[in-house]
Each structure stands twice: as structure tokens, then as C-alpha cells.
């Protein structure tokens, strides 16, 4: 967002929060005044017309009603204008404790008041019980703000009322409302997924016709899913989402294809390394996975689960509590995969031991093969750029015919020859010998990898 737009957006936020503050003040005045209050003109929500600032746009696009705007505004307040909530700390002189009606909790680092459902209910409805009960429905999981994971409710200790749950705004929406920038979370132990991108284009993908056709059908689904599910009303029969399994030897383009599917459909692709998850974060896994799925749902991401073999094969017999944990996590993951409304791609090198129950969950099982000689030639030609000076003796057709290498290996060989060339002081060409040496190394590496596994 440009600077002027940033300022305009900040002004919009300020207006919105000032309006919420007026409502809070009004509620407090009524609370502390015991004599009859002269009815005042109602406090109306600001009208943002067709202002293009992200926050104003968001409110219009989703047609948030006044109650939703107040809930959202209250959740934003601690982040943007925390001191406006300070009066809610007011102590009840009778009990020498904060007023129960005001709800709210105290943060660990944050010095200010953190609003809970109770706070919002009091501001919206005071002590009016029927109104309070009616308003409670706004906090249910199927309501817009929660369904879209814009807000989440904080945990509450057992046996405490649900209204003591703190209103939290998700990191990505907070970021979006403030900066207008889509939020791209970074890989961390609590968010074990990363955005994958490629500079390659769809046209550079070299696949056999059958694989390409199957992959293209995924892209077609992304393009036409709304037509199929909504307009043709097939959503009543078909499960939402699309689950595909990519299987085949290393370096055959599984990751690249997933990335390109995102690129041509303008969707972000997030890669989750399952081997990391299932072993490393035992215990925390469900929570972390839930975060990834929640974000992905709200933002139309493609989820790419790499090294998915961890999911297949026999569930380990419950030998230790760790096994039990891992099994539970796998069960949770399978459930979320099945319920996910968008595109999920799982990739693996093996296919042998995927049981039938599992295969039924996929709309596509796509095999990635080692390229044939003609495809290998294309891969060599595509990746040896014009900037790389090839000596006359280089015979790519011969290399493509003689060596059964996957695209990933060809790239490794090219990296090797490019480095050789860069290190030379005099010669300015790549020779057939260089490439052959690169291929030898690649084969040695893969050979030793195979014997290890
Ligand atoms: N079919 C292909 N078409 C074009 N380039 C390819 C193809 N396969 C591999 N490559 C090249 O090799 C690189 C590595 O391939 P990629 O990571 O997609 O393989 P993979 O099948 O995911 O391997 P792994 O099973 O080891 O994860 C790609 O970024 C691309 O440069
Ligand atoms: Mg891969």
C-alpha cells in the first residue's frame, strides 16, 4: 500500500475505534449513573461509503452489521488503541474487585485490558438478558467472523463460563487490516509450512502426455469448481475440495508441478513437510496442523504435503505412548485432509503400500515417471540457457539417449558444469566431458543414496 493509502486506512481505523469507544463510554455512563439518564441521540456507526482503504473495503464487501463491527472493533482495540479500554478496569468499591459485568482479562506482558465475550455483551446489551442471549449467537463457530477465522476465542479453564473467553484477532487479519498486505506467515515450529514459488513457467514443465493431462484436470477443477458446485448445484452430492496424490521417483517434478498449479491459478502454495511434523512436534502437532488448515481455508491456499509416506503404510501398533500419539495425529490429519474445501496435494516416492481405504479419499492419483529420451532432451535444452556457451562437441541428443536421468538430476548436472565453467580462468566453454563428469557424479550420488536406503 502506498503511504497516502496507509494514512487513509489508519484514519478509517481511528474513526471506527472512536465510534466503539463512544459506545463503551456510553455504557459506562449508564453503569455509573443511578438516576434516570436523559435519552440521547443514538451513536451511529461511521459510514465509509466507497472508500478504498482495506478496512473500509472489508466491511463493505462482507456487509458486516453493527454488532459484527463492534465485536471486530473490540478485538482490534488492544492492538491499536489499548488505552481506550482502560476504564473497564474500574473497581467495584463494594467488592474491591473489578466489575464482573465488564469481563475482560489481564495479559502477561500487555498492561491493558483484554476484552472477553462478557465485555462485548455488556457493551451491546447491558443487563438485558434476552438481548444478551440473542447476541451470544455471534460468537458461534458458524458465524462469519469465526467461520472465516478472522477472530478466535481464547482458551478458558474448565468449568469457567464461555463468556470469559478472550476475543483474539488472527495475526494475518490484523496485519491485513493495518497494512493492506496479504499476510505470508513464515516457517516456524508453530507454523511448520512454507510458501513455495518458482520462476519456471507452466510451458517449461516436461511431463508425459498422460501425466500432463491428469495434472491439467486439477487446474481445470480449480477454474470451474464454482460452476460445478454452486451453479450446477452438485455441491449437494460432491464433497468439497480436491485431493490429489503425486507419486514417483525423486526429481520427476512433483513439487514443481504443485508450485506451478498455484502459479497459473494465482493461489499461494504452502508446503508442509510431514516427515518433520510427525516425528518432531509430537504433542504440539495437532495444534500446529490446525493452524495451517485454518489459515489455508480462509485464504484459498493450496496445501502441499511433502514426504507423505509418513501417512501411509500400516498404522504402528500402539507400542509406546509416542506411537499412540503419532497414530492420533495421523487420524486427525486424515480427517482434516478429507474435510478441506480447497486443493490438497500429497507427494511421495512410494506408492506400493497405500491401502485402498486411503486411495478412495483421492480424486486423482498421478504417477510421475522418469522422463523418456525425448523428454530428457527437452529438459537438457530448456535448462542449458543461451548464456551458457556450449562447445561444439556437446551432443545433447546422445546424452539424453544414454542416461536415464530425472529432471532434478539434470538440474544438478547443470549446476555442476556451470560451477566448473565459473571456476575456469581461460576456457570459456562447456565440453561434453564436463557434462559426462557431472553425470557420473550424479549417478554416484544417487547410487549411494539408494544403497543407504
Ligand atoms: N517434469 C519436469 N519438468 C521440468 N523440470 C523438472 C521436471 N522434473 C524436475 N524438474 C526440475 O528439477 C527440479 C526438482 O524437481 P522437483 O523438486 O519438482 O522433484 P520432485 O518430484 O518433487 O522430487 P522429490 O521426490 O525428491 O521431492 C525442478 O525444480 C525442475 O527444475
Ligand atoms: Mg519434491
mmCIF file of C-alpha atoms in Angstrom, residues 79-258:
data_model
loop_
_atom_site.group_PDB
_atom_site.id
_atom_site.type_symbol
_atom_site.label_atom_id
_atom_site.label_comp_id
_atom_site.label_asym_id
_atom_site.label_seq_id
_atom_site.Cartn_x
_atom_site.Cartn_y
_atom_site.Cartn_z
ATOM 1 C CA UNK A 79 -3.671 -3.738 19.275
ATOM 2 C CA UNK A 80 -4.396 -0.254 18.061
ATOM 3 C CA UNK A 81 -5.801 1.858 20.897
ATOM 4 C CA UNK A 82 -5.391 -0.161 24.049
ATOM 5 C CA UNK A 83 -5.813 2.743 26.460
ATOM 6 C CA UNK A 84 -9.417 3.266 25.305
ATOM 7 C CA UNK A 85 -10.274 0.165 27.277
ATOM 8 C CA UNK A 86 -8.641 1.297 30.499
ATOM 9 C CA UNK A 87 -11.842 2.481 32.169
ATOM 10 C CA UNK A 88 -13.104 -1.055 32.096
ATOM 11 C CA UNK A 89 -10.537 -1.818 34.806
ATOM 12 C CA UNK A 90 -12.693 0.256 37.167
ATOM 13 C CA UNK A 91 -13.015 -1.361 40.577
ATOM 14 C CA UNK A 92 -16.253 -2.114 42.321
ATOM 15 C CA UNK A 93 -15.887 -0.426 45.686
ATOM 16 C CA UNK A 94 -18.300 -2.839 47.274
ATOM 17 C CA UNK A 95 -16.270 -5.914 46.442
ATOM 18 C CA UNK A 96 -12.875 -4.328 45.890
ATOM 19 C CA UNK A 97 -12.669 -6.306 42.664
ATOM 20 C CA UNK A 98 -13.184 -5.407 39.033
ATOM 21 C CA UNK A 99 -16.820 -5.306 37.963
ATOM 22 C CA UNK A 100 -17.890 -8.789 36.909
ATOM 23 C CA UNK A 101 -20.130 -7.248 34.241
ATOM 24 C CA UNK A 102 -17.121 -5.813 32.400
ATOM 25 C CA UNK A 103 -15.485 -9.206 31.882
ATOM 26 C CA UNK A 104 -12.015 -8.895 30.372
ATOM 27 C CA UNK A 105 -8.707 -10.440 31.281
ATOM 28 C CA UNK A 106 -5.259 -9.144 32.035
ATOM 29 C CA UNK A 107 -2.397 -10.098 29.700
ATOM 30 C CA UNK A 108 1.015 -11.388 30.767
ATOM 31 C CA UNK A 109 3.069 -8.690 29.032
ATOM 32 C CA UNK A 110 0.336 -6.371 27.879
ATOM 33 C CA UNK A 111 -0.574 -3.909 30.612
ATOM 34 C CA UNK A 112 -4.038 -3.079 29.265
ATOM 35 C CA UNK A 113 -7.475 -4.663 29.347
ATOM 36 C CA UNK A 114 -8.149 -7.598 27.012
ATOM 37 C CA UNK A 115 -11.844 -7.800 26.160
ATOM 38 C CA UNK A 116 -13.754 -11.045 26.502
ATOM 39 C CA UNK A 117 -17.177 -12.073 25.232
ATOM 40 C CA UNK A 118 -18.590 -10.752 28.518
ATOM 41 C CA UNK A 119 -17.165 -7.290 27.785
ATOM 42 C CA UNK A 120 -18.796 -7.134 24.385
ATOM 43 C CA UNK A 121 -22.107 -8.445 25.707
ATOM 44 C CA UNK A 122 -22.198 -5.788 28.390
ATOM 45 C CA UNK A 123 -21.448 -3.007 25.962
ATOM 46 C CA UNK A 124 -24.023 -4.243 23.489
ATOM 47 C CA UNK A 125 -26.804 -5.350 25.817
ATOM 48 C CA UNK A 126 -26.082 -4.186 29.344
ATOM 49 C CA UNK A 127 -28.020 -6.401 31.766
ATOM 50 C CA UNK A 128 -30.797 -7.199 29.285
ATOM 51 C CA UNK A 129 -30.783 -10.992 29.483
ATOM 52 C CA UNK A 130 -32.915 -11.863 26.439
ATOM 53 C CA UNK A 131 -30.808 -9.499 24.349
ATOM 54 C CA UNK A 132 -27.613 -10.984 25.746
ATOM 55 C CA UNK A 133 -28.725 -14.493 24.899
ATOM 56 C CA UNK A 134 -29.679 -13.445 21.402
ATOM 57 C CA UNK A 135 -26.312 -11.761 20.907
ATOM 58 C CA UNK A 136 -24.375 -14.835 22.038
ATOM 59 C CA UNK A 137 -25.001 -16.453 18.685
ATOM 60 C CA UNK A 138 -22.474 -14.058 17.114
ATOM 61 C CA UNK A 139 -19.749 -15.966 18.913
ATOM 62 C CA UNK A 140 -20.586 -19.324 17.444
ATOM 63 C CA UNK A 141 -18.212 -21.100 15.077
ATOM 64 C CA UNK A 142 -20.537 -20.791 12.094
ATOM 65 C CA UNK A 143 -20.750 -17.007 12.318
ATOM 66 C CA UNK A 144 -18.844 -15.011 9.742
ATOM 67 C CA UNK A 145 -16.056 -13.613 11.925
ATOM 68 C CA UNK A 146 -15.280 -17.014 13.440
ATOM 69 C CA UNK A 147 -16.055 -19.140 10.428
ATOM 70 C CA UNK A 148 -13.509 -17.174 8.400
ATOM 71 C CA UNK A 149 -11.001 -17.390 11.246
ATOM 72 C CA UNK A 150 -10.788 -13.634 11.464
ATOM 73 C CA UNK A 151 -11.394 -13.913 15.192
ATOM 74 C CA UNK A 152 -10.687 -16.767 17.526
ATOM 75 C CA UNK A 153 -11.778 -17.264 21.092
ATOM 76 C CA UNK A 154 -9.118 -17.743 23.739
ATOM 77 C CA UNK A 155 -8.941 -20.883 25.857
ATOM 78 C CA UNK A 156 -10.815 -20.958 29.129
ATOM 79 C CA UNK A 157 -10.101 -23.059 32.187
ATOM 80 C CA UNK A 158 -12.516 -25.943 32.821
ATOM 81 C CA UNK A 159 -15.829 -25.004 34.439
ATOM 82 C CA UNK A 160 -15.497 -21.296 33.723
ATOM 83 C CA UNK A 161 -18.191 -19.588 31.647
ATOM 84 C CA UNK A 162 -17.706 -19.400 27.946
ATOM 85 C CA UNK A 163 -18.176 -15.636 28.175
ATOM 86 C CA UNK A 164 -14.791 -15.390 29.890
ATOM 87 C CA UNK A 165 -13.135 -16.299 26.602
ATOM 88 C CA UNK A 166 -10.906 -13.537 25.233
ATOM 89 C CA UNK A 167 -11.547 -12.138 21.756
ATOM 90 C CA UNK A 168 -8.469 -12.587 19.654
ATOM 91 C CA UNK A 169 -7.878 -11.368 16.156
ATOM 92 C CA UNK A 170 -5.846 -13.609 13.899
ATOM 93 C CA UNK A 171 -2.362 -12.409 13.108
ATOM 94 C CA UNK A 172 -2.940 -12.379 9.385
ATOM 95 C CA UNK A 173 -6.120 -10.293 9.506
ATOM 96 C CA UNK A 174 -4.586 -7.882 11.970
ATOM 97 C CA UNK A 175 -1.729 -7.448 9.553
ATOM 98 C CA UNK A 176 -4.100 -7.119 6.636
ATOM 99 C CA UNK A 177 -6.306 -4.512 8.329
ATOM 100 C CA UNK A 178 -3.309 -2.406 9.260
ATOM 101 C CA UNK A 179 -1.158 -2.662 6.152
ATOM 102 C CA UNK A 180 -3.466 -3.962 3.433
ATOM 103 C CA UNK A 181 -0.796 -6.547 2.701
ATOM 104 C CA UNK A 182 -1.709 -10.191 2.424
ATOM 105 C CA UNK A 183 -0.038 -11.973 5.240
ATOM 106 C CA UNK A 184 2.505 -14.661 4.388
ATOM 107 C CA UNK A 185 3.428 -16.418 7.591
ATOM 108 C CA UNK A 186 6.954 -17.693 7.865
ATOM 109 C CA UNK A 187 8.052 -21.204 8.696
ATOM 110 C CA UNK A 188 8.400 -21.750 12.425
ATOM 111 C CA UNK A 189 7.973 -24.574 14.875
ATOM 112 C CA UNK A 190 4.403 -23.450 15.472
ATOM 113 C CA UNK A 191 3.771 -22.951 11.747
ATOM 114 C CA UNK A 192 5.596 -25.806 10.044
ATOM 115 C CA UNK A 193 4.721 -24.790 6.488
ATOM 116 C CA UNK A 194 6.383 -22.564 3.932
ATOM 117 C CA UNK A 195 5.324 -20.746 0.812
ATOM 118 C CA UNK A 196 6.868 -22.304 -2.289
ATOM 119 C CA UNK A 197 7.326 -20.425 -5.532
ATOM 120 C CA UNK A 198 9.076 -20.984 -8.846
ATOM 121 C CA UNK A 199 10.479 -18.839 -11.596
ATOM 122 C CA UNK A 200 9.703 -21.546 -14.118
ATOM 123 C CA UNK A 201 6.583 -21.369 -16.266
ATOM 124 C CA UNK A 202 3.901 -23.955 -16.941
ATOM 125 C CA UNK A 203 5.196 -24.339 -20.517
ATOM 126 C CA UNK A 204 8.559 -25.484 -19.162
ATOM 127 C CA UNK A 205 7.051 -28.424 -17.380
ATOM 128 C CA UNK A 206 8.077 -31.601 -19.199
ATOM 129 C CA UNK A 207 5.704 -34.475 -18.498
ATOM 130 C CA UNK A 208 4.437 -37.425 -20.468
ATOM 131 C CA UNK A 209 1.049 -36.713 -22.060
ATOM 132 C CA UNK A 210 -0.973 -38.836 -19.633
ATOM 133 C CA UNK A 211 0.539 -37.194 -16.534
ATOM 134 C CA UNK A 212 0.147 -33.764 -18.075
ATOM 135 C CA UNK A 213 -3.480 -34.468 -18.865
ATOM 136 C CA UNK A 214 -4.217 -35.529 -15.288
ATOM 137 C CA UNK A 215 -2.402 -32.543 -13.873
ATOM 138 C CA UNK A 216 -4.292 -30.232 -16.220
ATOM 139 C CA UNK A 217 -7.564 -31.645 -14.954
ATOM 140 C CA UNK A 218 -6.670 -30.425 -11.455
ATOM 141 C CA UNK A 219 -6.154 -26.973 -12.840
ATOM 142 C CA UNK A 220 -9.482 -27.243 -14.636
ATOM 143 C CA UNK A 221 -11.165 -28.136 -11.379
ATOM 144 C CA UNK A 222 -9.683 -25.035 -9.747
ATOM 145 C CA UNK A 223 -11.082 -22.940 -12.565
ATOM 146 C CA UNK A 224 -14.538 -24.500 -12.730
ATOM 147 C CA UNK A 225 -15.264 -25.629 -9.184
ATOM 148 C CA UNK A 226 -17.709 -22.804 -8.503
ATOM 149 C CA UNK A 227 -19.660 -23.560 -11.651
ATOM 150 C CA UNK A 228 -19.816 -27.264 -10.825
ATOM 151 C CA UNK A 229 -20.566 -26.980 -7.142
ATOM 152 C CA UNK A 230 -22.706 -23.842 -7.000
ATOM 153 C CA UNK A 231 -24.356 -23.181 -10.323
ATOM 154 C CA UNK A 232 -24.904 -26.797 -11.249
ATOM 155 C CA UNK A 233 -25.794 -27.477 -7.618
ATOM 156 C CA UNK A 234 -23.617 -30.558 -7.411
ATOM 157 C CA UNK A 235 -22.325 -29.411 -4.052
ATOM 158 C CA UNK A 236 -25.125 -31.421 -2.505
ATOM 159 C CA UNK A 237 -23.591 -34.676 -3.732
ATOM 160 C CA UNK A 238 -19.906 -33.974 -4.105
ATOM 161 C CA UNK A 239 -17.536 -33.434 -1.242
ATOM 162 C CA UNK A 240 -15.920 -30.037 -1.381
ATOM 163 C CA UNK A 241 -12.239 -29.807 -2.142
ATOM 164 C CA UNK A 242 -9.904 -31.832 -4.303
ATOM 165 C CA UNK A 243 -7.336 -34.296 -3.032
ATOM 166 C CA UNK A 244 -4.546 -35.490 -5.292
ATOM 167 C CA UNK A 245 -1.632 -37.822 -4.710
ATOM 168 C CA UNK A 246 1.551 -37.322 -6.729
ATOM 169 C CA UNK A 247 3.842 -40.322 -6.654
ATOM 170 C CA UNK A 248 7.031 -41.217 -8.433
ATOM 171 C CA UNK A 249 10.839 -41.204 -8.178
ATOM 172 C CA UNK A 250 12.747 -38.200 -6.790
ATOM 173 C CA UNK A 251 13.292 -35.265 -9.096
ATOM 174 C CA UNK A 252 10.459 -36.021 -11.513
ATOM 175 C CA UNK A 253 8.680 -32.716 -10.962
ATOM 176 C CA UNK A 254 6.132 -33.371 -8.207
ATOM 177 C CA UNK A 255 6.992 -30.288 -6.185
ATOM 178 C CA UNK A 256 7.436 -28.212 -9.332
ATOM 179 C CA UNK A 257 4.008 -29.235 -10.646
ATOM 180 C CA UNK A 258 2.296 -28.359 -7.356
#
